[in-house]
């Protein structure tokens, strides 16, 4: 699983070849 931070509150989670946008409060901090 790869986590790519796009912004301070949004990160893209790649699972099984699927792109999933997840909202998180502090994933890039």
PDB file of C-alpha atoms in Angstrom:
ATOM      1  CA  UNK A   1       0.000   0.000   0.000  1.00  0.00           C
ATOM      2  CA  UNK A   2       1.349   3.395  -0.991  1.00  0.00           C
ATOM      3  CA  UNK A   3       0.323   6.680   0.571  1.00  0.00           C
ATOM      4  CA  UNK A   4       0.893   9.787  -1.491  1.00  0.00           C
ATOM      5  CA  UNK A   5       0.194  13.086   0.234  1.00  0.00           C
ATOM      6  CA  UNK A   6      -1.398  15.637  -2.057  1.00  0.00           C
ATOM      7  CA  UNK A   7      -2.231  18.211   0.587  1.00  0.00           C
ATOM      8  CA  UNK A   8      -2.287  18.545   4.355  1.00  0.00           C
ATOM      9  CA  UNK A   9      -5.750  17.019   4.548  1.00  0.00           C
ATOM     10  CA  UNK A  10      -5.986  14.764   1.503  1.00  0.00           C
ATOM     11  CA  UNK A  11      -3.966  11.723   0.551  1.00  0.00           C
ATOM     12  CA  UNK A  12      -4.276   9.174  -2.209  1.00  0.00           C
ATOM     13  CA  UNK A  13      -4.349   5.550  -1.162  1.00  0.00           C
ATOM     14  CA  UNK A  14      -3.485   2.996  -3.815  1.00  0.00           C
ATOM     15  CA  UNK A  15      -5.008  -0.402  -3.052  1.00  0.00           C
ATOM     16  CA  UNK A  16      -5.321  -3.328  -5.474  1.00  0.00           C
ATOM     17  CA  UNK A  17      -4.668  -0.967  -8.378  1.00  0.00           C
ATOM     18  CA  UNK A  18      -7.500   1.272  -7.228  1.00  0.00           C
ATOM     19  CA  UNK A  19      -7.080   4.950  -6.500  1.00  0.00           C
ATOM     20  CA  UNK A  20      -8.932   6.063  -3.422  1.00  0.00           C
ATOM     21  CA  UNK A  21      -9.148   9.601  -2.112  1.00  0.00           C
ATOM     22  CA  UNK A  22      -9.334   9.728   1.645  1.00  0.00           C
ATOM     23  CA  UNK A  23      -9.710  12.764   3.863  1.00  0.00           C
ATOM     24  CA  UNK A  24      -7.414  12.793   6.865  1.00  0.00           C
ATOM     25  CA  UNK A  25      -6.735  15.503   9.420  1.00  0.00           C
ATOM     26  CA  UNK A  26      -3.001  14.897   9.768  1.00  0.00           C
ATOM     27  CA  UNK A  27      -1.478  12.458   7.328  1.00  0.00           C
ATOM     28  CA  UNK A  28       1.204  14.737   5.893  1.00  0.00           C
ATOM     29  CA  UNK A  29       2.433  16.017   9.229  1.00  0.00           C
TER      30      UNK A  29
END
